[in-house]
Short mmCIF file of C-alpha atoms and ligand atoms in Angstrom, two decimals:
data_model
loop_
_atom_site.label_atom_id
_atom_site.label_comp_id
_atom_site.label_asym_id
_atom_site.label_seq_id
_atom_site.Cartn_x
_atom_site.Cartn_y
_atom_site.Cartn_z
CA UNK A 175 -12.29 -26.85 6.32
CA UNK A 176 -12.37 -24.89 3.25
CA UNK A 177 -9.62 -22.05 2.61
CA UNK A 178 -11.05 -18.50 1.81
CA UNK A 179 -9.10 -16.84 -1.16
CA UNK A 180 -9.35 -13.14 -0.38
CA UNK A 181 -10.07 -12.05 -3.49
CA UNK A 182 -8.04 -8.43 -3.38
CA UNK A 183 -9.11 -7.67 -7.35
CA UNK A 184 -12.85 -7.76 -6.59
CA UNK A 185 -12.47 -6.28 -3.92
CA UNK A 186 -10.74 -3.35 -4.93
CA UNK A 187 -12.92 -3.72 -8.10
CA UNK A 188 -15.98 -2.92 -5.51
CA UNK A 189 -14.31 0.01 -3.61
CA UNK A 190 -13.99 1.69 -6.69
CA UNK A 191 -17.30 1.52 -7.90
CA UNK A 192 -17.96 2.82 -4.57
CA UNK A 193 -15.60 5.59 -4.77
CA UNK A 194 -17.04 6.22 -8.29
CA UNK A 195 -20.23 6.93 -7.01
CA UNK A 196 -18.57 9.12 -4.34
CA UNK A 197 -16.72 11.63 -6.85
CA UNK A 198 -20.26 11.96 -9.11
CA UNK A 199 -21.30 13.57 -5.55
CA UNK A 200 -18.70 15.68 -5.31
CA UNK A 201 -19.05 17.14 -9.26
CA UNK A 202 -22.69 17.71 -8.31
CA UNK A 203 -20.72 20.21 -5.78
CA UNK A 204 -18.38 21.20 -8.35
CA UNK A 205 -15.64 19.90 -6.57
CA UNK A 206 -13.31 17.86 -8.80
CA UNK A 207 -10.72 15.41 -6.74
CA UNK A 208 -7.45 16.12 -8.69
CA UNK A 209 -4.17 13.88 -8.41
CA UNK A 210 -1.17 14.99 -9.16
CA UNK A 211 1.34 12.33 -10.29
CA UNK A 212 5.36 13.14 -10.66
CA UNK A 213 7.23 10.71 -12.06
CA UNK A 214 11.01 11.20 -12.58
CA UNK A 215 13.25 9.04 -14.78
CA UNK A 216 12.09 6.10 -16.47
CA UNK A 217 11.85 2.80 -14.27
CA UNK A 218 9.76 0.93 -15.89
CA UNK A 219 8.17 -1.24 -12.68
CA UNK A 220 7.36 2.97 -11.59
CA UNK A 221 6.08 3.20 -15.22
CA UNK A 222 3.89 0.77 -14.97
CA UNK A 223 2.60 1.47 -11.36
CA UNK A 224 1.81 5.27 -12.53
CA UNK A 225 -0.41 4.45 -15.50
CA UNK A 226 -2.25 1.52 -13.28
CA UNK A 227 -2.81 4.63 -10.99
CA UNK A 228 -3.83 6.98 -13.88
CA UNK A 229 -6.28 4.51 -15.08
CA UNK A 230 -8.10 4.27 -11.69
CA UNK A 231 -8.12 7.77 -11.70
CA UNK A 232 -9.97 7.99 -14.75
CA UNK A 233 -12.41 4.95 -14.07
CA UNK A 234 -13.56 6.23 -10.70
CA UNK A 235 -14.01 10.20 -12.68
CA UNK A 236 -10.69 11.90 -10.55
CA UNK A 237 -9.32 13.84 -12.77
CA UNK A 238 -4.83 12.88 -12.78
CA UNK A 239 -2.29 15.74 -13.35
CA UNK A 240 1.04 14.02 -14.91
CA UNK A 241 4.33 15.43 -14.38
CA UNK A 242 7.26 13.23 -16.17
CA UNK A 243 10.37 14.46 -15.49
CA UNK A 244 14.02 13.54 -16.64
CA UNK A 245 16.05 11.36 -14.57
CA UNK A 246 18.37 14.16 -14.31
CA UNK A 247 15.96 16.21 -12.43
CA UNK A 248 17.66 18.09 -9.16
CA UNK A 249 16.50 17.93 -5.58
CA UNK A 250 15.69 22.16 -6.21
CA UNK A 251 13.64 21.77 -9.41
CA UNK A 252 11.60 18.69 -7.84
CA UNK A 253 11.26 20.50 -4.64
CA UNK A 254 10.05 23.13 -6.57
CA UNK A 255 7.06 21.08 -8.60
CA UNK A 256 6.17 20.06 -5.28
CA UNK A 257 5.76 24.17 -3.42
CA UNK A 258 3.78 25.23 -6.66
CA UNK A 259 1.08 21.76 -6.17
CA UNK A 260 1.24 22.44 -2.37
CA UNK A 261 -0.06 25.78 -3.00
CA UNK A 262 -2.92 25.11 -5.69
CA UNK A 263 -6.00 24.84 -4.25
CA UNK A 264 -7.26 22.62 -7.43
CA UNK A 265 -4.62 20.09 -6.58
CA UNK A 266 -6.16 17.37 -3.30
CA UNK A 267 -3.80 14.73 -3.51
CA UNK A 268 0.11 15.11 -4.75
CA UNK A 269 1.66 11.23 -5.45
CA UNK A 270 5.89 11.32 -5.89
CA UNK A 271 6.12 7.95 -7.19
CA UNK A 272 9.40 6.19 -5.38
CA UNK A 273 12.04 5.52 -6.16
CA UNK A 274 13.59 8.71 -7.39
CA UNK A 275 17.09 9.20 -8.59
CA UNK A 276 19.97 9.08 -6.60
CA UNK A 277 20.71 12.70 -6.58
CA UNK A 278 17.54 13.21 -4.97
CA UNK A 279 17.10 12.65 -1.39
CA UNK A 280 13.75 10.77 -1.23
CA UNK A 281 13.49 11.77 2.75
CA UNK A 282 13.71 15.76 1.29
CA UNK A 283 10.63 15.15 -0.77
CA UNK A 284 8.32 13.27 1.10
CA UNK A 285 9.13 16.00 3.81
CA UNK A 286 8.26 18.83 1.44
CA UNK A 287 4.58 17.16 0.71
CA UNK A 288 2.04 18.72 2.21
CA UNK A 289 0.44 16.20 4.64
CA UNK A 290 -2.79 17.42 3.61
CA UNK A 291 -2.18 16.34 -0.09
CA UNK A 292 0.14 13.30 1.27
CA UNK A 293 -2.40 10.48 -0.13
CA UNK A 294 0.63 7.91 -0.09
CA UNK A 295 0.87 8.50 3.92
CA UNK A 296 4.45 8.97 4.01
CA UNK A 297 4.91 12.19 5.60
CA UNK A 298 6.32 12.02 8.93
CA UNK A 299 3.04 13.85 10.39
CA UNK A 300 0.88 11.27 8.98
CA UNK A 301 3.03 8.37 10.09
CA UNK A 302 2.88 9.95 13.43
CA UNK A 303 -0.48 10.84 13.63
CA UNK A 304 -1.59 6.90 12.62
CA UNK A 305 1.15 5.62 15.82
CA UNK A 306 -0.66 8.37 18.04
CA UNK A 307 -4.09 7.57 17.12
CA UNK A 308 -4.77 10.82 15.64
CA UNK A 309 -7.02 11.01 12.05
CA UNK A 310 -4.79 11.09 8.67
CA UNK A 311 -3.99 9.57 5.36
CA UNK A 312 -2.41 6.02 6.23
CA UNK A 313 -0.23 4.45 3.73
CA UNK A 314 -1.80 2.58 1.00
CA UNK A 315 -0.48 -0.86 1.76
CA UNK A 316 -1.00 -1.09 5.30
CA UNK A 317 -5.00 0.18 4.32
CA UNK A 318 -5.88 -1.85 1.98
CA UNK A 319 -4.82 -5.48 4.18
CA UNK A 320 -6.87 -4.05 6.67
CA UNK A 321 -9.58 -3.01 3.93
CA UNK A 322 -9.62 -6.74 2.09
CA UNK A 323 -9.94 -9.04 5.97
CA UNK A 324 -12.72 -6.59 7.28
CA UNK A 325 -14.17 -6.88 4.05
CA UNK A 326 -14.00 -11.01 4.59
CA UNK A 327 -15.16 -10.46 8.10
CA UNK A 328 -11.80 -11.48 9.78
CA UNK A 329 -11.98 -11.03 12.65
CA UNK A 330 -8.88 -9.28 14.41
CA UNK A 331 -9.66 -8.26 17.91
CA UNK A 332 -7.55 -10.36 20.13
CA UNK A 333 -5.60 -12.09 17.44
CA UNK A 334 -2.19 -13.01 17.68
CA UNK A 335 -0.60 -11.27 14.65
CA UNK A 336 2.84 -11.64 13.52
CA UNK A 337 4.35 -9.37 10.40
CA UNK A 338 7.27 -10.11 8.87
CA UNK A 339 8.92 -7.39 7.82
CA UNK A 340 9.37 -3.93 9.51
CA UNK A 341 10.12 -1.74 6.09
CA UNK A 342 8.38 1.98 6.56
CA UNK A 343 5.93 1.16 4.39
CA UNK A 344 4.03 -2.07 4.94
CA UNK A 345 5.82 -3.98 8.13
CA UNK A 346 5.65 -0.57 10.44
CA UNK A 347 2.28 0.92 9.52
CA UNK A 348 0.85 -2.43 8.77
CA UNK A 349 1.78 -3.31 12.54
CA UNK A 350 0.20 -0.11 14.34
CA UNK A 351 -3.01 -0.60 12.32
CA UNK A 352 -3.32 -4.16 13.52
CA UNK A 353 -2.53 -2.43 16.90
CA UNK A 354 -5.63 -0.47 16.25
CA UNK A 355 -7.66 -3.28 15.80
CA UNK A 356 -7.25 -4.44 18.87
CA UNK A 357 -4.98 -7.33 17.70
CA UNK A 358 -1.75 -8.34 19.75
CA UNK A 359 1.63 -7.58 17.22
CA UNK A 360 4.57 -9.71 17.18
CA UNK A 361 7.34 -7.86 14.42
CA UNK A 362 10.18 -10.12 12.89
CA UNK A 363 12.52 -8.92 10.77
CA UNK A 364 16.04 -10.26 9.42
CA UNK A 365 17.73 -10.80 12.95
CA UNK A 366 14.31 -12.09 14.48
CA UNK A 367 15.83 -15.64 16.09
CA UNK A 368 13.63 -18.51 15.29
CA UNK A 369 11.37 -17.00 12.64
CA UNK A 370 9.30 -20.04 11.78
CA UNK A 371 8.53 -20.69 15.93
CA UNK A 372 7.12 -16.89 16.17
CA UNK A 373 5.16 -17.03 13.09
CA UNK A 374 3.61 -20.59 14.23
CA UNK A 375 1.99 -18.86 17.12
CA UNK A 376 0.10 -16.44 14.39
CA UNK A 377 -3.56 -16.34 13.94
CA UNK A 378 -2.76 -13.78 11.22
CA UNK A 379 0.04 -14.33 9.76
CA UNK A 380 1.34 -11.00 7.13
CA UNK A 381 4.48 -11.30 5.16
CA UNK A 382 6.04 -8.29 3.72
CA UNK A 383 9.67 -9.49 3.00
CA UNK A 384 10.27 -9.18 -0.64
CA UNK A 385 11.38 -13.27 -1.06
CA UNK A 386 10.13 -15.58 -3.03
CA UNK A 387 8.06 -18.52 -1.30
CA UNK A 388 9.77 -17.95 1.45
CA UNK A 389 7.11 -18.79 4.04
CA UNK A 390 6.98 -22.49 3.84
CA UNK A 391 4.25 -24.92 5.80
CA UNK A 392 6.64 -24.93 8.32
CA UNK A 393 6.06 -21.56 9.42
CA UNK A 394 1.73 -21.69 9.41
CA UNK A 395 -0.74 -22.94 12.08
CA UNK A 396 -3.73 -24.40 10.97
CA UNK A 397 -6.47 -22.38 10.33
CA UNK A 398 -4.31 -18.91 10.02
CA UNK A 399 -5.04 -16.25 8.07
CA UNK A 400 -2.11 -15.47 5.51
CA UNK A 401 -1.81 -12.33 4.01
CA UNK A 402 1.02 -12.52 1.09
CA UNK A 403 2.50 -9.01 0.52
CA UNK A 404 5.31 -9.78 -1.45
CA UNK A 405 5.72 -8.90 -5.05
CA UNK A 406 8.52 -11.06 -6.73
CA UNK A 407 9.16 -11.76 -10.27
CA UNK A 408 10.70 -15.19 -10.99
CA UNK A 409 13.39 -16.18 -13.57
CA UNK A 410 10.13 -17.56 -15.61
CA UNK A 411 8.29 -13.51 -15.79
CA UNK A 412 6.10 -15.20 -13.59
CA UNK A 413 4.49 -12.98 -10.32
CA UNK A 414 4.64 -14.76 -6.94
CA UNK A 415 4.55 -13.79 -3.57
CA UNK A 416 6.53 -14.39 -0.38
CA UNK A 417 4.48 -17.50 1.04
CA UNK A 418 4.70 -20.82 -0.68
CA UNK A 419 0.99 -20.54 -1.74
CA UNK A 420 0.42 -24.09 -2.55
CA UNK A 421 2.06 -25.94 0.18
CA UNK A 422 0.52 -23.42 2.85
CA UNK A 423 -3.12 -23.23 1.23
CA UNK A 424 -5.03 -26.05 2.78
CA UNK A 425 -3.77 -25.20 6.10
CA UNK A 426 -4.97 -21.30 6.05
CA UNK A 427 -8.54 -20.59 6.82
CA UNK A 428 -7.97 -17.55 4.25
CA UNK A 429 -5.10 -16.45 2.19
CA UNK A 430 -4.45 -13.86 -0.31
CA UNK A 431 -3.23 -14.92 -3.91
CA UNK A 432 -0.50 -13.11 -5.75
CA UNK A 433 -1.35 -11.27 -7.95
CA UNK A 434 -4.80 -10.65 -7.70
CA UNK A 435 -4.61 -9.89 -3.62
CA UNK A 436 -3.37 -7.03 -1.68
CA UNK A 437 -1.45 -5.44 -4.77
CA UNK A 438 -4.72 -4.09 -6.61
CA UNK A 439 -6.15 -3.23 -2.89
CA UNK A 440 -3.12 -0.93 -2.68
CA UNK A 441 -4.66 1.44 -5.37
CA UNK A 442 -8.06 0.91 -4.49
CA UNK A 443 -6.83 3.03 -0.74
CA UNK A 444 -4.75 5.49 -3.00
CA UNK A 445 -7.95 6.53 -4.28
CA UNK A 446 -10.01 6.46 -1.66
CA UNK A 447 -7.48 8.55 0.14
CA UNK A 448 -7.37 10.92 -2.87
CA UNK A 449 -11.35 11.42 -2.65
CA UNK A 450 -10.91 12.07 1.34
CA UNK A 451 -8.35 14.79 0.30
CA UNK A 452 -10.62 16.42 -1.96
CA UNK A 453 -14.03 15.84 0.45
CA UNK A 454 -12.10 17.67 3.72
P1 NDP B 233 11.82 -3.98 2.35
O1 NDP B 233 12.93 -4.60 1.60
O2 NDP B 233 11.85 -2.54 2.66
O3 NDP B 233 11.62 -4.77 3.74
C1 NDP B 233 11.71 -6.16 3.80
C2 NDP B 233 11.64 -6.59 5.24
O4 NDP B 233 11.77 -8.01 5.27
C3 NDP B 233 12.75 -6.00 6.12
O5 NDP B 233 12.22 -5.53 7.32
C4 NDP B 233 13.67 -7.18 6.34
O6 NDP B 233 14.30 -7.20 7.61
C5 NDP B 233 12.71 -8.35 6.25
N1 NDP B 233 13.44 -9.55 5.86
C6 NDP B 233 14.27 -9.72 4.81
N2 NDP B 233 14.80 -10.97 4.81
C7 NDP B 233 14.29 -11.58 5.88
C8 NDP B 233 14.47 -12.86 6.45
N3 NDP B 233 15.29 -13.76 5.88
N4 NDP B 233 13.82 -13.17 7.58
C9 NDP B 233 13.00 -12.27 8.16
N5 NDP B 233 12.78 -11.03 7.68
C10 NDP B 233 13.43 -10.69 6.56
O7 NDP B 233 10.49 -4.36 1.54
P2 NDP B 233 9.03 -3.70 1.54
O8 NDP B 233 8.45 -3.74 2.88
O9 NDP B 233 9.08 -2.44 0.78
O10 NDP B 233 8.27 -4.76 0.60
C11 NDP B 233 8.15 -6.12 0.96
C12 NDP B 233 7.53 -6.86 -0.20
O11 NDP B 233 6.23 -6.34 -0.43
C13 NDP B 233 8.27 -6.72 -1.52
O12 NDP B 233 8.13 -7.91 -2.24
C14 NDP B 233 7.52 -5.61 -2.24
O13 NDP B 233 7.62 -5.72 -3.64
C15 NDP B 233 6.12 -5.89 -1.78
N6 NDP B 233 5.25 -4.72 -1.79
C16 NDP B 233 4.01 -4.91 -2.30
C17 NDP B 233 3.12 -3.90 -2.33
C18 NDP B 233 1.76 -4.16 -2.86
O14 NDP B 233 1.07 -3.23 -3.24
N7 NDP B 233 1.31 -5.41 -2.87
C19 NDP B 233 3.46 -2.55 -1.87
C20 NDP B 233 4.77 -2.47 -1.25
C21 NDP B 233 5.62 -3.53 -1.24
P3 NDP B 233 15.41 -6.09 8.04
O15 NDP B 233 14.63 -4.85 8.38
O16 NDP B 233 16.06 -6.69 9.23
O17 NDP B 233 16.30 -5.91 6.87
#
C-alpha cells in the first residue's frame, strides 16, 4: 500500500486559480470583493500571516484594505474601525487578525463583526449556524481539511473520526463539519483517558493540539487517514507538525505534510469565503 501525501499547497494553489477566475466575473459586474485586514501591534507570526493573506488577495484580483494599528490601541477605538467597515457597503469581508493585545477583549471584537463580513467564521452566529445546519461562513481551518480529503476523494461517510483537540477554532468546528459529512466524531482533549486507545479506533485520524510529534505509531491504525494540524517551530527554526510524520507515514493510507498541508488550505477558504461575501 502506498501512502497518499495530501498535497495542501497545490491544492490551495488550484482553489485559487479557481477563485481567480471567479473575481474576473464579478469585475465584469463591477463588483470588486474587498478585504479589510486590521492588524494591531506587531507580532511578528500575525505579521507574517497578514501579508501571506494580502498576497492571496492580490493574486486571486481581491482588492485588501490594511489597517495597522499600535499595540496600544483601546477596545473603543478598535471597536470603532470595526462599526465604520460594518457599515461600508464597499467593504465584503472584515479579517481582525488574533491575537490582539491584552487590553482588548478578543470576545468584544469578534462579537462586534458583522457576521455577514465575518470571513474568519468566528462570530457566535456563524458558529451557531454551522452546529445547527444553517448556511454561513465556517472557519477557515475546519474548511479547508474538509476542502483538501474531498479534494483526494476521502471518503468520510461512516468513518470513525477522532480529533484531538477541542480549541474554538479547529477541534470544535472541525468536529461538527465531520458531523456533516456523515462521519461518526470521537473528541479528545487534555483529560481524554487513554488517548492513544481512542485514536487507534480512527479511520480519520485529525490532530489539532499544538505539540510537537506528539502522535506517535502508537496512536495510528493501518490504513488511516492523518490529517496534521499542528504548527510547531522546533529549537532548529524548523516547521513540524503534531504527528510524528515519519514513523506514522507508511502506516496512513494518506497524510498531510507540514508545511505544505492544511496551513496554505487555511487561506485558500479565507478567500473563497471573502469572494462568497462579496457574490451574496
Ligand atoms: P489550542 O491550544 O487552542 O488547543 C489545543 C487542544 O489540544 C486543546 O483542546 C487541548 O486540550 C488539546 N491538548 C493539549 N495537550 C493535549 C494532550 N496532551 N492530550 C490531548 N489533547 C491535548 O490550539 P489550536 O486548536 O488553536 O491549534 C492547534 C494547533 O494547530 C497549533 O499547533 C496551531 O498552531 C495549529 N493551527 C494551525 C492552523 C493552520 O492553518 N494550519 C490554524 C490554527 C491552528 P484542552 O482543551 O483539554 O486543553
Amino acid at each position: 500500500m502506498s501512502t497518499i501525501i495530501m498535497n495542501g499547497k497545490k491544492t490551495a494553489q488550484d482553489i485559487k486559480d479557481e477563485l481567480k477566475a471567479e473575481v474576473a466575473l464579478l469585475k465584469e459586474k463591477s463588483i470588486e470583493p474587498t478585504l479589510a485586514v486590521v492588524l494591531v501591534g506587531e507580532n511578528q507570526a500575525s505579521q507574517v500571516y497578514v501579508k501571506n493573506k494580502k498576497r492571496a488577495c492580490e493574486y486571486i484580483g481581491i482588492r485588501s484594505l490594511s489597517y495597522e494599528l499600535d499595540c496600544t490601541t483601546s477596545e473603543e477605538e478598535l471597536l470603532k474601525l470595526i462599526h465604520d467597515l460594518n457599515s461600508r457597503s464597499d467593504v465584503h469581508g472584515i479579517l481582525v487578525q488574533l491575537p490582539l493585545p491584552k487590553q482588548i477583549n478578543e470576545g468584544n471584537i469578534l462579537l462586534a463583526i458583522d457576521p455577514s463580513k465575518d470571513v474568519d467564521g468566528f462570530h457566535p452566529i456563524n458558529v451557531g449556524n454551522l452546529s445547527v445546519g444553517r448556511e454561513g461562513f465556517v472557519s477557515c481551518t475546519p474548511a479547508g481539511i474538509i476542502e483538501l480529503m474531498k479534494r483526494y476523494s476521502i471518503p468520510m461517510e461512516g468513518k470513525k473520526c477522532v480529533v484531538i483537540g477541542r480549541s474554538n477554532i479547529v477541534g470544535k468546528p472541525i468536529s461538527m463539519l465531520l458531523l456533516r459529512e456523515n462521519a461518526t466524531v470521537t473528541i479528545c482533549h487534555s483529560r481524554t483517558k487513554d488517548l492513544a486507545l481512542e485514536c487507534q479506533g480512527a479511520d480519520i485520524l485529525i490532530a489539532a493540539i499544538g505539540k510537537a510529534n506528539f502522535v506517535s505509531k502508537d496512536f495510528v491504525k493501518k490504513g488511516a487517514v492523518i490529517v496534521d494540524v499542528g504548527i510547531n517551530r522546533l529549537e532548529n527554526g524548523k516547521l513540524c507538525g503534531d504527528v510524528a510524520y515519519d514513523e506514522c507515514f507508511d502506516l496512513a493510507s494518506a497524510i498531510t505534510p507540514v508545511p505544505g498541508g492544511v496551513g496554505p488550505m487555511t487561506i485558500a477558504m479565507l478567500m473563497k469565503n471573502c469572494v462568497l461575501a462579496a457574490t451574496k
